[in-house]
mmCIF file of C-alpha atoms and ligand atoms in Angstrom:
data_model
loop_
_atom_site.group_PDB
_atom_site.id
_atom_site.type_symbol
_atom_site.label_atom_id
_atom_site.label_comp_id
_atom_site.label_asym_id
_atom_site.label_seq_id
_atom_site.Cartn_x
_atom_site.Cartn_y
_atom_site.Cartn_z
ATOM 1 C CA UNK A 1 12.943 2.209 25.655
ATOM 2 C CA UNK A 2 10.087 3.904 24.326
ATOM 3 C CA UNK A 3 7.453 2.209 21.528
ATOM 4 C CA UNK A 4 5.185 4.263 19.478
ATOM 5 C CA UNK A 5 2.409 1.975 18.211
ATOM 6 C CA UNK A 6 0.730 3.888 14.946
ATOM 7 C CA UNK A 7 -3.285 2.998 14.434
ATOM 8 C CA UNK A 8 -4.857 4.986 11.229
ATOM 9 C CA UNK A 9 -8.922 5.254 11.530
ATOM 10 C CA UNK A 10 -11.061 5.764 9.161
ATOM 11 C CA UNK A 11 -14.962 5.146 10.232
ATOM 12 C CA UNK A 12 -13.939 2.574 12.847
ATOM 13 C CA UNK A 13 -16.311 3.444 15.601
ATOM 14 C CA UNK A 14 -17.292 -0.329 16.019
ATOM 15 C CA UNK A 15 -13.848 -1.493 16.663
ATOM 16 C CA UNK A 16 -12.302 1.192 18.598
ATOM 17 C CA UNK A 17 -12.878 0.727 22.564
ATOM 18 C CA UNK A 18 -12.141 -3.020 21.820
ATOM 19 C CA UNK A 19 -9.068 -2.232 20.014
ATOM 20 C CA UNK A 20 -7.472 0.289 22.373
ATOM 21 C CA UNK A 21 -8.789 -2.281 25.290
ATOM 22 C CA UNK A 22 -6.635 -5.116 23.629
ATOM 23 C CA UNK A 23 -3.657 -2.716 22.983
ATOM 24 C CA UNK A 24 -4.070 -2.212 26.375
ATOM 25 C CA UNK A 25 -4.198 -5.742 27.755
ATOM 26 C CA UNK A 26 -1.239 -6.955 25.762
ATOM 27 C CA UNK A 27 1.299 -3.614 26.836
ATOM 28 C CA UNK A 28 0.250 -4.038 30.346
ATOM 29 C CA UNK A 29 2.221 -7.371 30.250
ATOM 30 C CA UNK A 30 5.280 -5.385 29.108
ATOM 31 C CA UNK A 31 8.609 -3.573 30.825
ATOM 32 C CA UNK A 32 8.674 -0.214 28.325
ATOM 33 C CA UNK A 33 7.562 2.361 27.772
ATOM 34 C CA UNK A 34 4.549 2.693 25.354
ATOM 35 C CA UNK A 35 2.593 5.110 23.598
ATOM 36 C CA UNK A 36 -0.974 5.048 21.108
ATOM 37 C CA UNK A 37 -1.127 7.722 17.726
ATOM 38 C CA UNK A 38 -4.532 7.038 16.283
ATOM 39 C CA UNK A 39 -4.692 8.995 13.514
ATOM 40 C CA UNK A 40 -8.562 10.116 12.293
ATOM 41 C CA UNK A 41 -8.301 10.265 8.390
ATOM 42 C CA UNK A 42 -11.246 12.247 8.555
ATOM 43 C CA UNK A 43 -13.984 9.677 9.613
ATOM 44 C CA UNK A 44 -17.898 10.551 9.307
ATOM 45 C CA UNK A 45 -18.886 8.591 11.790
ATOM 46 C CA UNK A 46 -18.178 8.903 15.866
ATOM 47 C CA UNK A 47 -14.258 7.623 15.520
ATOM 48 C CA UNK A 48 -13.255 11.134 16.505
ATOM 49 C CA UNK A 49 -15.667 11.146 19.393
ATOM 50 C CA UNK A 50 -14.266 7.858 20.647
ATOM 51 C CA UNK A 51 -10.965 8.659 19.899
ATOM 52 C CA UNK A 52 -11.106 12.055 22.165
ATOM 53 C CA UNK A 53 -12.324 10.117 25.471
ATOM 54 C CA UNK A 54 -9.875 7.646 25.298
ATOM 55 C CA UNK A 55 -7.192 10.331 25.113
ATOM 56 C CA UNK A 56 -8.352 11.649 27.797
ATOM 57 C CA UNK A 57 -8.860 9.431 30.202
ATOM 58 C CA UNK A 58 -5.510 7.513 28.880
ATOM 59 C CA UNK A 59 -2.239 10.199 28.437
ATOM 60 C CA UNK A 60 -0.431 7.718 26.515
ATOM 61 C CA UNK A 61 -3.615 8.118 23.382
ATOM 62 C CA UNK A 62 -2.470 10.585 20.586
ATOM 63 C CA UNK A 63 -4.807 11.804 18.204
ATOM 64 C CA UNK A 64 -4.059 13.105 14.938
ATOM 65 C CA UNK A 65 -7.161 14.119 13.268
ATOM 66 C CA UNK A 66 -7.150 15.205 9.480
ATOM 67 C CA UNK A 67 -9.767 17.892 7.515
ATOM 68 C CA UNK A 68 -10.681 15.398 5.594
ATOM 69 C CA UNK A 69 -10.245 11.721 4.277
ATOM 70 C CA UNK A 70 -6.158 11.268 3.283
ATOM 71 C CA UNK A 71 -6.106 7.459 2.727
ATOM 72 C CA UNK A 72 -4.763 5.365 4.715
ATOM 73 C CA UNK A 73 -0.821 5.800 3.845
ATOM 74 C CA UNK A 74 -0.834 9.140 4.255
ATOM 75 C CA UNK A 75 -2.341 8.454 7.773
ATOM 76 C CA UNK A 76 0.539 6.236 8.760
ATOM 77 C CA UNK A 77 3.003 8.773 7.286
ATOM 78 C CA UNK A 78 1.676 11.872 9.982
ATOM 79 C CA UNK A 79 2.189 9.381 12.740
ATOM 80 C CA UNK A 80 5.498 8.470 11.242
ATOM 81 C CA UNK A 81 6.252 12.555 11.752
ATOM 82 C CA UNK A 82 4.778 12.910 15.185
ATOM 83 C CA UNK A 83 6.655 9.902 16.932
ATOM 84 C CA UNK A 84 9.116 10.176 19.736
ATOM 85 C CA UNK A 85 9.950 6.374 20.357
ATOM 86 C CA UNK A 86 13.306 4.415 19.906
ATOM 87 C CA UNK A 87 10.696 2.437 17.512
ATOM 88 C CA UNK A 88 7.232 2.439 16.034
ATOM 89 C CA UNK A 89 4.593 -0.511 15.216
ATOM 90 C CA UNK A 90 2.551 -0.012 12.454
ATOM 91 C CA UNK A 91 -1.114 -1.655 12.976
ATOM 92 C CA UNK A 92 -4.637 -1.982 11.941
ATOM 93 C CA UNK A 93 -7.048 -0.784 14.068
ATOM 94 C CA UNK A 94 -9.711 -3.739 12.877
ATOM 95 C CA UNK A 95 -7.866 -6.075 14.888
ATOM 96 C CA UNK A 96 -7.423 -8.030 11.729
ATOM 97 C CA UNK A 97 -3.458 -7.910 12.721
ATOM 98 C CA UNK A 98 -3.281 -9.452 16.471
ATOM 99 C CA UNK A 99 -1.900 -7.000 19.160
ATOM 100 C CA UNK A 100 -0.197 -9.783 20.456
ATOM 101 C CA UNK A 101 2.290 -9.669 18.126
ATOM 102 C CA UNK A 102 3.562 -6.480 18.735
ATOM 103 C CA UNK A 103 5.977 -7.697 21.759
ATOM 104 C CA UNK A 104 6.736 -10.760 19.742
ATOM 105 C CA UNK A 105 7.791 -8.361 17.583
ATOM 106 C CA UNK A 106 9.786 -5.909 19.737
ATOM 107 C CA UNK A 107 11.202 -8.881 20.708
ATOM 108 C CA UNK A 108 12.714 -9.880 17.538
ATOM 109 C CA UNK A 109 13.808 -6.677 17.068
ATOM 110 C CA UNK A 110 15.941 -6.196 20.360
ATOM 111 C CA UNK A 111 17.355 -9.785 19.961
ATOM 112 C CA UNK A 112 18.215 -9.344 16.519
ATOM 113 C CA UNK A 113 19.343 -6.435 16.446
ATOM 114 C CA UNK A 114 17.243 -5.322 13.394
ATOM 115 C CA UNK A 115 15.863 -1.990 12.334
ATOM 116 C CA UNK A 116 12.763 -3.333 10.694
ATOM 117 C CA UNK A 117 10.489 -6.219 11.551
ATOM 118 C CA UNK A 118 8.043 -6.749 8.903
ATOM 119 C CA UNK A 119 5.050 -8.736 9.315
ATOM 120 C CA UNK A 120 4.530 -11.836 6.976
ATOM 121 C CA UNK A 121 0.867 -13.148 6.258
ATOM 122 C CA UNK A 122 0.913 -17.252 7.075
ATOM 123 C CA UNK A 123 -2.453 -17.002 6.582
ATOM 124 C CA UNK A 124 -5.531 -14.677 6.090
ATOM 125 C CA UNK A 125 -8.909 -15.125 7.801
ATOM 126 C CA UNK A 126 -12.433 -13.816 6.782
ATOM 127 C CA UNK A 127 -11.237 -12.627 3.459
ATOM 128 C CA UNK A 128 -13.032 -12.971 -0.065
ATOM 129 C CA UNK A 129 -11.583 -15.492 -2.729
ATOM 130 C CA UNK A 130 -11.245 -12.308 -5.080
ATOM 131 C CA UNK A 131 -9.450 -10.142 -3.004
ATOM 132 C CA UNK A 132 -6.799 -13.082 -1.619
ATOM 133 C CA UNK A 133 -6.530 -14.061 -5.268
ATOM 134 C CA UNK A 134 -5.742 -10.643 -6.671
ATOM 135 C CA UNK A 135 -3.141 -10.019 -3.488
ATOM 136 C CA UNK A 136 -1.315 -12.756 -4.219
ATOM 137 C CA UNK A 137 -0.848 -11.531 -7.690
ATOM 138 C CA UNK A 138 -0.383 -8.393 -7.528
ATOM 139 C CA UNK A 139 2.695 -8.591 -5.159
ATOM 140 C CA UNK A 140 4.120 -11.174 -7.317
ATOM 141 C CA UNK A 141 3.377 -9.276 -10.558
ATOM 142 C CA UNK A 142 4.914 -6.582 -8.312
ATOM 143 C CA UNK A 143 8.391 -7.773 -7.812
ATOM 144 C CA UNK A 144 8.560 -9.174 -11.685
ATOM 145 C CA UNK A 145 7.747 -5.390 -12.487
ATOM 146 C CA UNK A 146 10.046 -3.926 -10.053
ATOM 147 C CA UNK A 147 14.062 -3.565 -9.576
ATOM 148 C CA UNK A 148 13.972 -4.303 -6.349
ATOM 149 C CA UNK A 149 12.679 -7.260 -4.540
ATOM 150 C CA UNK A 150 9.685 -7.109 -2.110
ATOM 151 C CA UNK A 151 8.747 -9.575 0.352
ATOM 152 C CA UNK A 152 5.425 -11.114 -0.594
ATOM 153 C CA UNK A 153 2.458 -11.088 1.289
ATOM 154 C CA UNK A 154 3.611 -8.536 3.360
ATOM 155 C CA UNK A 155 1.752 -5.202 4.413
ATOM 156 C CA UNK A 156 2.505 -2.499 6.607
ATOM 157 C CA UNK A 157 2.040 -4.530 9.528
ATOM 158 C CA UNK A 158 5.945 -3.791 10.904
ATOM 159 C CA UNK A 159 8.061 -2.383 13.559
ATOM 160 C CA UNK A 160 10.377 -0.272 12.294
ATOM 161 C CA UNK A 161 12.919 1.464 14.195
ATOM 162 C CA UNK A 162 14.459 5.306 15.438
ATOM 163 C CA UNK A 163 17.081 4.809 12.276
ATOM 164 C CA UNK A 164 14.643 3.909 9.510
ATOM 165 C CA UNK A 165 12.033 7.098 10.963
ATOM 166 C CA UNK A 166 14.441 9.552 10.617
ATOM 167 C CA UNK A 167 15.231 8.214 7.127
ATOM 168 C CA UNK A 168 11.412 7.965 6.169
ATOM 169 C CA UNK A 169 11.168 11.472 7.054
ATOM 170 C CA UNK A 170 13.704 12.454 4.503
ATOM 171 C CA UNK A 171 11.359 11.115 1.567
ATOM 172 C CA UNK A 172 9.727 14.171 0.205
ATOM 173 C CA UNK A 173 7.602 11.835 -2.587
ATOM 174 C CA UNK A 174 4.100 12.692 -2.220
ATOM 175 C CA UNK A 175 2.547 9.418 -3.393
ATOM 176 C CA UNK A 176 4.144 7.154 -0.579
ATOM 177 C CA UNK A 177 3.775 3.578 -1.299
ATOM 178 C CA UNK A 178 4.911 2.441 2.535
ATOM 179 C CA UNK A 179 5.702 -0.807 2.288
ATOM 180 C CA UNK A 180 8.003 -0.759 -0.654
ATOM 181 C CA UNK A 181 9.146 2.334 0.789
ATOM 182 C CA UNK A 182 10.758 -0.193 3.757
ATOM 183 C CA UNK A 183 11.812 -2.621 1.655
ATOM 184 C CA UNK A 184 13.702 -0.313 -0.412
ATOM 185 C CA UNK A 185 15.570 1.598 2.180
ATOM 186 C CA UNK A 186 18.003 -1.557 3.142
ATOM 187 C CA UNK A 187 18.614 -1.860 6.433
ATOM 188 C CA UNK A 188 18.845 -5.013 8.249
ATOM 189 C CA UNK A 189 15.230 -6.237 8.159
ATOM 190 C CA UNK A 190 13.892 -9.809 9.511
ATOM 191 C CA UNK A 191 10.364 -11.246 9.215
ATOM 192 C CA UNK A 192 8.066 -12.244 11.441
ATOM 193 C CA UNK A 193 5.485 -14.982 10.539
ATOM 194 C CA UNK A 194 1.601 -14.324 12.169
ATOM 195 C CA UNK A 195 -1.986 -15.707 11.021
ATOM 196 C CA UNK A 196 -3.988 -12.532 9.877
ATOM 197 C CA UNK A 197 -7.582 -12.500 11.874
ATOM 198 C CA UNK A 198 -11.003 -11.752 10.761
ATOM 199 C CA UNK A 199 -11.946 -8.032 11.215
ATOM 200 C CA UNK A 200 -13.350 -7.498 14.673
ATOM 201 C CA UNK A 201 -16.525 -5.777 13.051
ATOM 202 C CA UNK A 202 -17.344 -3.286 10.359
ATOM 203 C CA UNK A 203 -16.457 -3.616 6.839
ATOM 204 C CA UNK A 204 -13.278 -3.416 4.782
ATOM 205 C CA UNK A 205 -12.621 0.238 4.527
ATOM 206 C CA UNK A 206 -10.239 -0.435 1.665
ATOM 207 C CA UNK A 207 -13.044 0.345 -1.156
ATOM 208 C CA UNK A 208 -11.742 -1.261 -4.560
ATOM 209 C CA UNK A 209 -10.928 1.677 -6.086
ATOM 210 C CA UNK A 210 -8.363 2.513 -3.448
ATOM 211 C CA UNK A 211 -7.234 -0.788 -3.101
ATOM 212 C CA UNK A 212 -6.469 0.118 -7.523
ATOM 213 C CA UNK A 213 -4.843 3.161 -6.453
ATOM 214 C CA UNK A 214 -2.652 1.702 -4.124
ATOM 215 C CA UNK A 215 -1.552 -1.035 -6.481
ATOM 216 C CA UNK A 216 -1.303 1.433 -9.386
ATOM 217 C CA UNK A 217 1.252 3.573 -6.605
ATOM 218 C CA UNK A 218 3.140 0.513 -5.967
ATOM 219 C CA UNK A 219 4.297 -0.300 -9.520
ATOM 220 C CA UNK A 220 4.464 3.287 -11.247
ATOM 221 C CA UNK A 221 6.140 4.168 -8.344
ATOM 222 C CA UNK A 222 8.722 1.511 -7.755
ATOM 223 C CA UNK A 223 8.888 0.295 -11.544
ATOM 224 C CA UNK A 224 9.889 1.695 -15.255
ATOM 225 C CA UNK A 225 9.217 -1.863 -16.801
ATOM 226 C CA UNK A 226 5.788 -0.580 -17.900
ATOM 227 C CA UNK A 227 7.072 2.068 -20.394
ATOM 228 C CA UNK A 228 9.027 -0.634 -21.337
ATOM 229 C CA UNK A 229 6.460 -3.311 -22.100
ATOM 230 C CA UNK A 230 4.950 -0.065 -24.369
ATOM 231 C CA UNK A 231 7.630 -0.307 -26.090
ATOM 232 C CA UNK A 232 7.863 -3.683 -26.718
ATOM 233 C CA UNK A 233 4.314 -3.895 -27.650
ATOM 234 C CA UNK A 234 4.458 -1.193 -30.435
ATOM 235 C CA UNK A 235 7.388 -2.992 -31.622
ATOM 236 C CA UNK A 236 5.552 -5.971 -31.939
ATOM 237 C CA UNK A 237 2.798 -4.412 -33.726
ATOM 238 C CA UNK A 238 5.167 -2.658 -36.373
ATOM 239 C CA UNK A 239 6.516 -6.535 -37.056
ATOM 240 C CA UNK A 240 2.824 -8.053 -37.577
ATOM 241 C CA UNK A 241 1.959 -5.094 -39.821
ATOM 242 C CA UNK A 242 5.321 -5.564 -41.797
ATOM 243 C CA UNK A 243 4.317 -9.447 -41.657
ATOM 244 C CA UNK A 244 0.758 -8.834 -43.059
ATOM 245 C CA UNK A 245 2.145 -6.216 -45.638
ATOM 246 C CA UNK A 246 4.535 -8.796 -47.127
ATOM 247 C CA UNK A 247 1.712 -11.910 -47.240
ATOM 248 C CA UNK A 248 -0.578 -9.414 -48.796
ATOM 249 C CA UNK A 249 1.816 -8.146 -51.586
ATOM 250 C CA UNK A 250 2.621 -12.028 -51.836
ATOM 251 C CA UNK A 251 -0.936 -12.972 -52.548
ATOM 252 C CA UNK A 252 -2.015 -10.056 -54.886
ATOM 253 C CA UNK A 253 1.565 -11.496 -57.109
ATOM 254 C CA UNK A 254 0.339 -14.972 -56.602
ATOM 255 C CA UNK A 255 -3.123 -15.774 -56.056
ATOM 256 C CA UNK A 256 -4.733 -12.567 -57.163
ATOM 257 C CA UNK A 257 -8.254 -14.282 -57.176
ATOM 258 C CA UNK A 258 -7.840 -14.895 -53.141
ATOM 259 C CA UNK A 259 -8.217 -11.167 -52.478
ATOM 260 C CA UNK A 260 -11.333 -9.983 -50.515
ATOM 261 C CA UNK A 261 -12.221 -6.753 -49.510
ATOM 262 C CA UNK A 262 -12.965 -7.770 -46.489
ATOM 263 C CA UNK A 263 -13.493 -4.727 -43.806
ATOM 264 C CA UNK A 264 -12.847 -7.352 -41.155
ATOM 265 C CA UNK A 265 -9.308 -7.498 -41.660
ATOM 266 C CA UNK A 266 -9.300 -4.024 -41.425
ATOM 267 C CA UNK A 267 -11.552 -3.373 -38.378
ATOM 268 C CA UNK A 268 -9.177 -5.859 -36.729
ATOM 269 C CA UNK A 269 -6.256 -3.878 -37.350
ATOM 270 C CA UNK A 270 -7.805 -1.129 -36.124
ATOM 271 C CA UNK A 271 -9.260 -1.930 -33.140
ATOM 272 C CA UNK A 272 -5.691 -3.761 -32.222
ATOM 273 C CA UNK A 273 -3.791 -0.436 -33.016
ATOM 274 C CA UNK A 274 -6.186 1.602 -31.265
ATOM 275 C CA UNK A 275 -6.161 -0.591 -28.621
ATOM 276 C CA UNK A 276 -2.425 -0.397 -28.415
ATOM 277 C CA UNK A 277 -1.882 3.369 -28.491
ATOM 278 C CA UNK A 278 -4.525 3.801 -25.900
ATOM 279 C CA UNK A 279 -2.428 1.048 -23.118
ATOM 280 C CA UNK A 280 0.362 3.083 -24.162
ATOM 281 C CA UNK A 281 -0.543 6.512 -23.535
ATOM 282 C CA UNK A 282 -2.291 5.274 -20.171
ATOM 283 C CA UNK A 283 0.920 4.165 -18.732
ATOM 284 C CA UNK A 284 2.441 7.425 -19.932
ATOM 285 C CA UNK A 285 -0.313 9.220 -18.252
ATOM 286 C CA UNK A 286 0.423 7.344 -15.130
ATOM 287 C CA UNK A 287 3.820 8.962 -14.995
ATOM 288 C CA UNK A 288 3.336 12.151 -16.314
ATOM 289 C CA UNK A 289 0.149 12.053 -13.560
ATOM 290 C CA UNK A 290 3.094 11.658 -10.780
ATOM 291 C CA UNK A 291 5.117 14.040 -12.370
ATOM 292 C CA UNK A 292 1.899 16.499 -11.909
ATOM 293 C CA UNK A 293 1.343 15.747 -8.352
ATOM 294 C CA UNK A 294 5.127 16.086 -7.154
ATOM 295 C CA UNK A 295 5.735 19.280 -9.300
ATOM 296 C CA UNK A 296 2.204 20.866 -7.543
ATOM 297 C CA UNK A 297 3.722 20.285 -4.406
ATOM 298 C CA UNK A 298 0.826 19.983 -2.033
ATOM 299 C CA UNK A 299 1.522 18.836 1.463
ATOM 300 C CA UNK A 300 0.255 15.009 1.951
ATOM 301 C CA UNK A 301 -2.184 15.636 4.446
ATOM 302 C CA UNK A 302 -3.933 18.455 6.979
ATOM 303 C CA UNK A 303 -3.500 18.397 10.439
ATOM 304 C CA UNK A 304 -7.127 19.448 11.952
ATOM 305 C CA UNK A 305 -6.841 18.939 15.171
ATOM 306 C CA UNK A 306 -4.027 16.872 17.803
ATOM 307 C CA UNK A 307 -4.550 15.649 20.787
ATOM 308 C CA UNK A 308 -1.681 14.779 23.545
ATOM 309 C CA UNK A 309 0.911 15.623 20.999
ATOM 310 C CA UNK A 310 3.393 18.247 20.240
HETATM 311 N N1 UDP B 401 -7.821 3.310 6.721
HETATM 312 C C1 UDP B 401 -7.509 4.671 6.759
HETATM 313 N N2 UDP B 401 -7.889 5.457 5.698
HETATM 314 C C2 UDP B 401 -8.533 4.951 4.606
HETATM 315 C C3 UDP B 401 -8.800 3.553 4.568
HETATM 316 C C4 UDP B 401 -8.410 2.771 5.639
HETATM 317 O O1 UDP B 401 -6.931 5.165 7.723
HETATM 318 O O2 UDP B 401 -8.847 5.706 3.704
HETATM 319 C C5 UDP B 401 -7.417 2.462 7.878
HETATM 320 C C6 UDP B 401 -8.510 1.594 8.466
HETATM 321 O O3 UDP B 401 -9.257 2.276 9.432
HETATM 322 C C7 UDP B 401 -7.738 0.426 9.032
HETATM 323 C C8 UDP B 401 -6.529 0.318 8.099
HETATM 324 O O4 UDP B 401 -6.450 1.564 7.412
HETATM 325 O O5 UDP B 401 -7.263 0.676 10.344
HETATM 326 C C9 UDP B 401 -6.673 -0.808 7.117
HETATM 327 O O6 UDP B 401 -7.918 -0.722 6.428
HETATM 328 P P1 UDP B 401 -8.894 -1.957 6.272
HETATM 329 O O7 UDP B 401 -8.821 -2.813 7.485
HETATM 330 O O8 UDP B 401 -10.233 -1.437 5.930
HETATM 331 O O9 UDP B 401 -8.235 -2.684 5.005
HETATM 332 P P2 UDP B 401 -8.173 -4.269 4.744
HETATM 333 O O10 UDP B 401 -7.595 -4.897 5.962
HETATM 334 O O11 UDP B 401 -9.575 -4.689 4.495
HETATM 335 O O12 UDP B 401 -7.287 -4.382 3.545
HETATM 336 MG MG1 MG B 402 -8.414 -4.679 7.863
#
């Protein structure tokens, strides 16, 4: 039995050595076979560096190193491609999800008999009110969006195994939202219940606006309820307008003297129309936008550089 464990990078040069040295600790304790991809999504800071002396001093560190910053799901995807295991553990490399979980979870797996052991947040340390908020909502405004359901408070933290690799590398989509990915491939998939840590050191390397783009990959990708709720709310304008249309017509028969020319009215209706037409033709852009990207075609990432890898 072989396990790939999968760490993406990006400017973690104050958490590396500690990370790989806890990797280390907790595998040492173990019977298999075990093997490190780091992936560099094209850091600016001395992660590559770091990343090079480990591998090689250590012949079980991969590197994967990209031309340029990929995000982080397209880092985990590469590693996906380049592993050899029987199964593959997809971490942080922050430390924020505990290495010793990983034979906890390898564990599970063998017992159970699972292909994919995914990684359920008890409870999150050293995290803002905002951003726990906003997680809890968005994966429950997630699966009301969605066809499928998604296990909640769940992130790529998982083992998944040989069967479910080969199958990931089938998915030709370029915008790869990973963890709904998993979920919606089936398989027989358990959870595994773990307190998330503070970050070892450094700073969230999630910046809002790709923790946005992430979301907004989740639920165009995964969901057509959106063009539906543009739907629905055009509809409902059409019935307020027909609504106002008839009062008005009612109150020029019947109380003529009530009528104002007020501009308010108007500036209302405008400004709610407007308003309208512009949601809708953002969430059309948001699909015609993936349409765009898949039809260009453009491989996911660049491989720069690898290290200890074929
Ligand atoms: N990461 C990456 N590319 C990016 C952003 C993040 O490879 O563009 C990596 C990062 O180095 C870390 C993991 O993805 O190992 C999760 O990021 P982070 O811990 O900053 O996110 P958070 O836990 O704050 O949501
Ligand atoms: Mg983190």
């Amino acid at each position: 039995m072989k396990l790939n464990i999968i760490i993406p990078c990006f400017n973690e040069e104050e958490v590396l050595e500690e990370s790989y040295k806890r990797f280390v600790t907790v595998m040492s304790k173990v019977s298999y076979d075990y093997s490190m991809i780091f992936v560099n999504d094209g850091s600016h800071d001395k992660t590559l560096d770091i990343l090079k002396k480990l591998a090689e001093n250590d012949n079980r560190v991969s590197v994967i190193s990209f031309s340029r910053n990929f995000g982080h799901q397209n880092a985990v995807s590469a590693a996906l491609h380049h592993t050899d295991g029987d199964a593959a553990v997809i971490i942080d490399a922050d430390l924020q999800d505990p290495p010793e979980e990983i034979p906890k979870m390898v564990e599970k797996w063998q017992t159970t008999g699972c292909n994919i052991v995914y990684a359920v947040r008890e409870s999150r340390k050293g995290e803002s009110f905002l951003k726990l908020m906003t997680a809890k909502l968005y994966y429950r405004t997630l699966n009301a969006f969605s066809e499928y359901a998604f296990p909640v408070d769940t992130g790529d933290f998982r083992l998944v195994d040989r069967a479910v690799i080969d199958t990931f590398a089938r998915f030709p989509e370029k915008h790869k939202y990973l963890r709904g990915l998993f979920s919606w491939m089936g398989f027989h998939q358990e959870p595994h219940y773990y307190k998330r840590e503070e970050r070892f050191a450094g700073n969230t390397k999630y910046s809002l606006a790709k923790m946005v783009h992430l979301a907004a990959v989740g639920i165009f990708g995964f969901s057509k309820k959106p063009l539906k709720i543009a739907i629905s709310l055009g509809i409902l304008c059409i019935f307020f307008a027909i609504i106002l249309i008839i009062w008005m017509i009612c109150l020029n028969i019947f109380r003529p003297e009530q009528i104002v020319p007020g501009w308010s009215s108007t500036i209302f209706i405008v400004l709610l129309m407007g308003g309208i037409q512009l949601f809708t033709i953002g969430i059309l852009g948001e699909y015609i936008g993936n349409i765009f990207d898949e039809t260009k075609n453009r491989p996911e990432y660049i491989i720069k550089d690898k290290i200890n890898l074929k």
